[in-house]
Amino acid sequence: MLYNLIIYLYLLGVAIYSRFNEKVRKMWRGERDAFRVLREKVDPNARYVWFHAASLGEFEQGRPLIEQIKREHPDIKILLTFFSPSGYEVRKNYEGADIITYLPLDTITNARRFLRIIRPEMAFFIKYEFWYNYLHILKHRHVPVYSVSSIFRDGQVFFRWYGRQYGRVLKCFTHFFVQNEKSRELLAGIGLTNTTVVGDTRFDRVLQIKAAAKQLPIVEAFVKDAPHVFVAGSSWQPDEEIFIKYFNQHKDWKLIIAPHVIGEDHLQQIEKLLEGRKVIRYTEAESHLSTLTSQLSSFDVLIINCFGLLSSIYRYGDVTYVGGGFGVGIHNTLEAAVWDVPVFFGPNNQKFQEAQKLKACGGGLEISSYEDFERQMNLFDADAQKITSAGQEAGKLVQQLAGATQKVLSGVQIK
């Protein structure tokens, strides 16, 4: 079969490329080490539910389900697998799962060996995961398999004449819990009606994150008595060149930047753009907390040069910006919107359903140039009520679209 040939060619490519790329090397080693991890940790007498997420974003979509299952069925053990190092390396110590490992590449031999060790009672594949051999063997073994928070589009291979053979993989799923009506219609068009539109579990996840948000004394000291605060999260250079230009000209706004890349070169690029603004990095403030606390409010810009704080920082903004929209695609806008604040983002957002909904309700603002950004910020500057109204719409949207987790679990039989 062509699919298996492609998998073996991919395997060869990864083996070669791993010699030159650290991220690929971690994935290569992790996949090869997966069976050792399973042999050491799998309890042959335990009941396992398997969750697979490609990367960190998909994990966050699956996380509410994992934690709900653990609460309601404490006797069940959770196996969590990742494809990408960007998921595994960040969440390899996640306490909600009993075993966490890379997923061995989807060869027939690997899939048989993996499932022989685990013997899962059911499996959840998050969003875009359609591994042909694993899914066919799960079906052959009569293991229920669920696709969660999945979203389908016209251009995907399943709906093209040349993808019919590979498209058979979709028949392996027991049920699809999809994000929207369009996905349900596309699946129905190829004869699959085992589908329920439940929405996106990320809305549930950001509400969980909000409830567990950290108090951040450094940020609180920085924003003290500030008339306006702008928080930019997961920003890239094209984003920064737009919003920093505005803040260099509007001294009454304070700026918090949490860039996507926190390497020294990028941090210095940001600081060069901040023409004369008084800047402090988070780690600098942290290391001199006792002496700097009373002085933090005198700074204009706080750069977050560490990870794990952004979802809690959005609460301190009057207006927010989520980066990535001038590149491959925007990052998580919901983490900002949940705090009842308006969210700016760049033009590459068409594939992000939550961004379309934020734009439609007025809580999300798409920009494609500095002029777009300046025009909207000037409107906000002229009328603070516009900020409040847009933020309320953003927060209301998150509340309205929550609940997918419970809808999924209502359609799954766990004994």
PDB file of C-alpha atoms in Angstrom, residues 63-64 67 71 203-213:
ATOM      1  CA  ARG A  63      -6.957  17.785  28.618  1.00  0.00           C
ATOM      2  CA  PRO A  64     -10.482  18.585  29.893  1.00  0.00           C
ATOM      3  CA  GLU A  67      -9.205  15.189  33.775  1.00  0.00           C
ATOM      4  CA  ARG A  71     -12.309  12.390  38.329  1.00  0.00           C
ATOM      5  CA  PHE A 203     -13.420  26.735  25.315  1.00  0.00           C
ATOM      6  CA  ASP A 204     -13.703  24.468  28.361  1.00  0.00           C
ATOM      7  CA  ARG A 205      -9.944  24.403  28.749  1.00  0.00           C
ATOM      8  CA  VAL A 206      -9.490  28.178  28.828  1.00  0.00           C
ATOM      9  CA  LEU A 207     -12.174  28.437  31.501  1.00  0.00           C
ATOM     10  CA  GLN A 208     -10.189  25.894  33.532  1.00  0.00           C
ATOM     11  CA  ILE A 209      -7.015  27.916  32.965  1.00  0.00           C
ATOM     12  CA  LYS A 210      -8.765  31.097  34.072  1.00  0.00           C
ATOM     13  CA  ALA A 211      -9.998  29.439  37.261  1.00  0.00           C
ATOM     14  CA  ALA A 212      -6.439  28.299  38.069  1.00  0.00           C
ATOM     15  CA  ALA A 213      -4.704  31.562  37.087  1.00  0.00           C
TER      16      ALA A 213
END
